[in-house]
PDB file of C-alpha atoms in Angstrom:
ATOM      1  CA  UNK V  15      49.031  68.557 132.000  1.00 65.00           C
ATOM      2  CA  UNK V  16      50.947  66.652 134.652  1.00 73.00           C
ATOM      3  CA  UNK V  17      53.693  68.434 136.613  1.00 76.00           C
ATOM      4  CA  UNK V  18      56.539  66.144 135.407  1.00 76.00           C
ATOM      5  CA  UNK V  19      55.499  66.619 131.790  1.00 78.00           C
ATOM      6  CA  UNK V  20      55.230  70.347 132.310  1.00 75.00           C
ATOM      7  CA  UNK V  21      58.704  70.441 133.883  1.00 73.00           C
ATOM      8  CA  UNK V  22      60.140  68.544 130.883  1.00 78.00           C
ATOM      9  CA  UNK V  23      58.548  70.985 128.436  1.00 77.00           C
ATOM     10  CA  UNK V  24      59.905  73.971 130.382  1.00 73.00           C
ATOM     11  CA  UNK V  25      63.342  72.358 130.528  1.00 73.00           C
ATOM     12  CA  UNK V  26      63.231  71.667 126.781  1.00 69.00           C
ATOM     13  CA  UNK V  27      62.149  75.266 126.062  1.00 70.00           C
ATOM     14  CA  UNK V  28      64.949  76.620 128.260  1.00 69.00           C
ATOM     15  CA  UNK V  29      67.527  74.437 126.481  1.00 67.00           C
ATOM     16  CA  UNK V  30      66.280  75.535 123.059  1.00 64.00           C
ATOM     17  CA  UNK V  31      66.352  79.171 124.120  1.00 71.00           C
ATOM     18  CA  UNK V  32      69.916  78.858 125.374  1.00 65.00           C
ATOM     19  CA  UNK V  33      70.974  76.970 122.236  1.00 67.00           C
ATOM     20  CA  UNK V  34      69.473  79.521 119.855  1.00 64.00           C
ATOM     21  CA  UNK V  35      70.451  82.653 121.790  1.00 60.00           C
ATOM     22  CA  UNK V  36      74.101  82.838 120.639  1.00 53.00           C
ATOM     23  CA  UNK V  37      73.045  82.347 117.012  1.00 49.00           C
ATOM     24  CA  UNK V  38      71.078  85.592 117.117  1.00 46.00           C
ATOM     25  CA  UNK V  39      73.918  87.679 118.550  1.00 43.00           C
ATOM     26  CA  UNK V  40      76.822  88.785 116.385  1.00 48.00           C
ATOM     27  CA  UNK V  41      80.046  87.002 117.241  1.00 53.00           C
ATOM     28  CA  UNK V  42      83.027  88.975 118.449  1.00 62.00           C
ATOM     29  CA  UNK V  43      85.313  90.009 115.619  1.00 67.00           C
ATOM     30  CA  UNK V  44      88.171  87.590 115.217  1.00 82.00           C
ATOM     31  CA  UNK V  45      91.735  88.831 114.883  1.00 84.00           C
ATOM     32  CA  UNK V  46      91.806  87.255 111.415  1.00 86.00           C
ATOM     33  CA  UNK V  47      88.848  89.383 110.287  1.00 88.00           C
ATOM     34  CA  UNK V  48      90.390  92.556 111.742  1.00 89.00           C
ATOM     35  CA  UNK V  49      93.681  91.684 110.006  1.00 89.00           C
ATOM     36  CA  UNK V  50      91.835  91.021 106.738  1.00 90.00           C
ATOM     37  CA  UNK V  51      90.356  94.519 106.805  1.00 89.00           C
ATOM     38  CA  UNK V  52      93.645  95.967 108.105  1.00 89.00           C
ATOM     39  CA  UNK V  53      95.537  94.554 105.106  1.00 89.00           C
ATOM     40  CA  UNK V  54      93.254  96.475 102.755  1.00 87.00           C
ATOM     41  CA  UNK V  55      93.623  99.854 104.479  1.00 89.00           C
ATOM     42  CA  UNK V  56      96.653 102.165 104.769  1.00 88.00           C
ATOM     43  CA  UNK V  57      97.362 103.753 108.133  1.00 88.00           C
ATOM     44  CA  UNK V  58      96.988 107.525 107.877  1.00 84.00           C
ATOM     45  CA  UNK V  59      99.434 108.306 110.690  1.00 83.00           C
ATOM     46  CA  UNK V  60     101.906 109.663 108.138  1.00 78.00           C
ATOM     47  CA  UNK V  61     104.948 107.901 109.510  1.00 74.00           C
ATOM     48  CA  UNK V  62     105.420 105.092 107.028  1.00 75.00           C
ATOM     49  CA  UNK V  63     102.549 104.388 104.625  1.00 80.00           C
ATOM     50  CA  UNK V  64     102.142 100.853 105.985  1.00 86.00           C
ATOM     51  CA  UNK V  65      98.892  98.943 106.096  1.00 87.00           C
ATOM     52  CA  UNK V  66      96.869  99.111 109.297  1.00 88.00           C
ATOM     53  CA  UNK V  67      97.784  95.479 109.978  1.00 88.00           C
ATOM     54  CA  UNK V  68     101.545  96.145 109.709  1.00 87.00           C
ATOM     55  CA  UNK V  69     101.765  99.601 111.320  1.00 87.00           C
ATOM     56  CA  UNK V  70     102.651  99.714 115.021  1.00 85.00           C
ATOM     57  CA  UNK V  71     101.679 103.298 115.850  1.00 88.00           C
ATOM     58  CA  UNK V  72      98.883 104.379 118.149  1.00 87.00           C
ATOM     59  CA  UNK V  73      96.770 105.535 115.219  1.00 87.00           C
ATOM     60  CA  UNK V  74      96.814 102.017 113.760  1.00 86.00           C
ATOM     61  CA  UNK V  75      95.795 100.596 117.150  1.00 89.00           C
ATOM     62  CA  UNK V  76      92.814 102.970 117.261  1.00 91.00           C
ATOM     63  CA  UNK V  77      91.859 102.049 113.695  1.00 90.00           C
ATOM     64  CA  UNK V  78      92.043  98.329 114.534  1.00 90.00           C
ATOM     65  CA  UNK V  79      89.793  98.901 117.570  1.00 91.00           C
ATOM     66  CA  UNK V  80      87.281 100.774 115.423  1.00 92.00           C
ATOM     67  CA  UNK V  81      87.389  97.992 112.796  1.00 92.00           C
ATOM     68  CA  UNK V  82      86.781  95.391 115.530  1.00 92.00           C
ATOM     69  CA  UNK V  83      83.816  97.425 116.768  1.00 91.00           C
ATOM     70  CA  UNK V  84      82.354  97.631 113.280  1.00 90.00           C
ATOM     71  CA  UNK V  85      82.783  93.893 112.773  1.00 90.00           C
ATOM     72  CA  UNK V  86      81.293  93.217 116.229  1.00 90.00           C
ATOM     73  CA  UNK V  87      78.210  95.198 115.239  1.00 89.00           C
ATOM     74  CA  UNK V  88      77.563  92.672 112.470  1.00 88.00           C
ATOM     75  CA  UNK V  89      79.130  94.380 109.452  1.00 88.00           C
ATOM     76  CA  UNK V  90      80.955  92.216 106.943  1.00 90.00           C
ATOM     77  CA  UNK V  91      84.593  92.847 106.070  1.00 88.00           C
ATOM     78  CA  UNK V  92      83.566  94.293 102.691  1.00 90.00           C
ATOM     79  CA  UNK V  93      81.059  96.638 104.341  1.00 91.00           C
ATOM     80  CA  UNK V  94      83.683  97.756 106.849  1.00 91.00           C
ATOM     81  CA  UNK V  95      86.163  98.563 104.079  1.00 91.00           C
ATOM     82  CA  UNK V  96      83.423 100.430 102.187  1.00 92.00           C
ATOM     83  CA  UNK V  97      82.682 102.548 105.267  1.00 91.00           C
ATOM     84  CA  UNK V  98      86.363 103.492 105.577  1.00 89.00           C
ATOM     85  CA  UNK V  99      86.513 104.399 101.883  1.00 90.00           C
ATOM     86  CA  UNK V 100      83.393 106.559 102.294  1.00 91.00           C
ATOM     87  CA  UNK V 101      84.929 108.318 105.313  1.00 90.00           C
ATOM     88  CA  UNK V 102      88.512 108.742 104.084  1.00 86.00           C
ATOM     89  CA  UNK V 103      88.330 108.391 100.297  1.00 85.00           C
ATOM     90  CA  UNK V 104      90.053 105.892  98.034  1.00 85.00           C
ATOM     91  CA  UNK V 105      93.519 106.960  99.201  1.00 83.00           C
ATOM     92  CA  UNK V 106      92.994 104.814 102.320  1.00 85.00           C
ATOM     93  CA  UNK V 107      92.990 101.675 100.183  1.00 86.00           C
ATOM     94  CA  UNK V 108      96.295  99.818 100.102  1.00 83.00           C
ATOM     95  CA  UNK V 109      95.573  98.666  96.542  1.00 82.00           C
ATOM     96  CA  UNK V 110      93.646 100.818  94.038  1.00 77.00           C
ATOM     97  CA  UNK V 111      90.365  99.475  92.736  1.00 76.00           C
ATOM     98  CA  UNK V 112      90.356  97.964  89.265  1.00 76.00           C
ATOM     99  CA  UNK V 113      87.879 100.351  87.719  1.00 77.00           C
ATOM    100  CA  UNK V 114      87.793 103.741  86.065  1.00 79.00           C
ATOM    101  CA  UNK V 115      90.963 105.812  85.999  1.00 79.00           C
ATOM    102  CA  UNK V 116      92.620 103.459  88.502  1.00 75.00           C
ATOM    103  CA  UNK V 117      93.075 100.987  85.637  1.00 79.00           C
ATOM    104  CA  UNK V 118      95.897 103.239  84.452  1.00 82.00           C
ATOM    105  CA  UNK V 119      97.753 102.429  87.655  1.00 79.00           C
ATOM    106  CA  UNK V 120      97.389  98.732  86.948  1.00 79.00           C
ATOM    107  CA  UNK V 121      98.328  98.726  83.259  1.00 85.00           C
ATOM    108  CA  UNK V 122     100.870 101.539  82.856  1.00 90.00           C
ATOM    109  CA  UNK V 123     103.822  99.655  84.366  1.00 91.00           C
ATOM    110  CA  UNK V 124     103.341  96.885  81.806  1.00 93.00           C
ATOM    111  CA  UNK V 125     102.865  99.327  78.924  1.00 94.00           C
ATOM    112  CA  UNK V 126     105.964 101.338  79.873  1.00 95.00           C
ATOM    113  CA  UNK V 127     108.023  98.155  80.233  1.00 96.00           C
ATOM    114  CA  UNK V 128     106.945  96.914  76.803  1.00 96.00           C
ATOM    115  CA  UNK V 129     107.660 100.302  75.204  1.00 97.00           C
ATOM    116  CA  UNK V 130     111.090 100.372  76.838  1.00 97.00           C
ATOM    117  CA  UNK V 131     111.899  96.902  75.511  1.00 97.00           C
ATOM    118  CA  UNK V 132     110.699  97.915  72.047  1.00 97.00           C
ATOM    119  CA  UNK V 133     112.857 101.063  72.063  1.00 97.00           C
ATOM    120  CA  UNK V 134     115.905  99.127  73.278  1.00 97.00           C
ATOM    121  CA  UNK V 135     115.399  96.578  70.488  1.00 97.00           C
ATOM    122  CA  UNK V 136     115.176  99.324  67.846  1.00 97.00           C
ATOM    123  CA  UNK V 137     118.353 101.007  69.149  1.00 96.00           C
ATOM    124  CA  UNK V 138     120.305  97.737  69.200  1.00 96.00           C
ATOM    125  CA  UNK V 139     119.154  96.867  65.665  1.00 95.00           C
ATOM    126  CA  UNK V 140     120.223 100.323  64.400  1.00 95.00           C
ATOM    127  CA  UNK V 141     123.639  99.988  66.026  1.00 94.00           C
ATOM    128  CA  UNK V 142     124.029  96.564  64.495  1.00 93.00           C
ATOM    129  CA  UNK V 143     123.045  97.877  61.045  1.00 90.00           C
ATOM    130  CA  UNK V 144     125.502 100.789  61.323  1.00 89.00           C
ATOM    131  CA  UNK V 145     128.295  98.445  62.351  1.00 86.00           C
ATOM    132  CA  UNK V 146     127.699  96.110  59.393  1.00 86.00           C
ATOM    133  CA  UNK V 147     127.496  99.051  56.962  1.00 82.00           C
ATOM    134  CA  UNK V 148     130.732 100.517  58.331  1.00 79.00           C
ATOM    135  CA  UNK V 149     132.467  97.158  58.005  1.00 78.00           C
ATOM    136  CA  UNK V 150     131.226  96.729  54.418  1.00 76.00           C
ATOM    137  CA  UNK V 151     132.480 100.173  53.250  1.00 72.00           C
ATOM    138  CA  UNK V 152     136.109  99.928  51.998  1.00 67.00           C
ATOM    139  CA  UNK V 153     138.488 102.560  53.344  1.00 66.00           C
ATOM    140  CA  UNK V 154     140.792 104.688  51.230  1.00 58.00           C
ATOM    141  CA  UNK V 155     138.765 104.446  48.030  1.00 56.00           C
ATOM    142  CA  UNK V 156     136.281 106.740  46.449  1.00 56.00           C
ATOM    143  CA  UNK V 157     136.487 110.497  46.173  1.00 61.00           C
ATOM    144  CA  UNK V 158     139.072 112.770  47.618  1.00 61.00           C
ATOM    145  CA  UNK V 159     138.941 113.602  51.301  1.00 69.00           C
ATOM    146  CA  UNK V 160     136.775 116.732  51.779  1.00 68.00           C
ATOM    147  CA  UNK V 161     139.405 118.302  54.034  1.00 80.00           C
ATOM    148  CA  UNK V 162     142.142 118.016  51.406  1.00 82.00           C
ATOM    149  CA  UNK V 163     139.863 119.540  48.741  1.00 81.00           C
ATOM    150  CA  UNK V 164     139.182 122.468  51.066  1.00 86.00           C
ATOM    151  CA  UNK V 165     142.892 122.921  51.773  1.00 88.00           C
ATOM    152  CA  UNK V 166     143.656 123.022  48.047  1.00 88.00           C
ATOM    153  CA  UNK V 167     141.080 125.775  47.557  1.00 88.00           C
ATOM    154  CA  UNK V 168     142.510 127.766  50.451  1.00 88.00           C
ATOM    155  CA  UNK V 169     146.043 127.439  49.065  1.00 89.00           C
ATOM    156  CA  UNK V 170     144.822 128.534  45.615  1.00 89.00           C
ATOM    157  CA  UNK V 171     143.128 131.545  47.186  1.00 88.00           C
ATOM    158  CA  UNK V 172     146.315 132.476  49.068  1.00 88.00           C
ATOM    159  CA  UNK V 173     148.348 132.310  45.845  1.00 87.00           C
ATOM    160  CA  UNK V 174     145.862 134.598  44.119  1.00 87.00           C
ATOM    161  CA  UNK V 175     146.171 137.136  46.950  1.00 84.00           C
ATOM    162  CA  UNK V 176     149.953 137.426  46.622  1.00 74.00           C
ATOM    163  CA  UNK V 177     149.931 138.284  42.939  1.00 67.00           C
TER     164      UNK V 177
END
């Protein structure tokens, strides 16, 4: 092989090596990826219950650094969140998962709201029915007032005592 041809092949191999080298290394975690994971996790500093993305305490900074390190090592955002859930439990999630008993947390607000509306409707309909019945009943007719009947009996009893 001639020296110029050999030099071209070596130059081509060096260019290919340099071009393919960054593809094999994991890229540095972008702020967007760290924020994406940070939005899904609650800071456990105890001061506010904010997400890791929103919290400004030192604990949140350390968590963000650890998330960036995990993403730099090649983990996906979903894998990173799963690791945090394994370490800290589901209470670190900003939003409960939609499975198992956590479904109660998703559906109960709607169920309670519907039951409240149903109860309010029943109460209003009963009040309306009572008002129409009271308006339809004529006053001053019918049997004697129960209080006056009782008073008559008391007076009769008093007369019988004085005899």
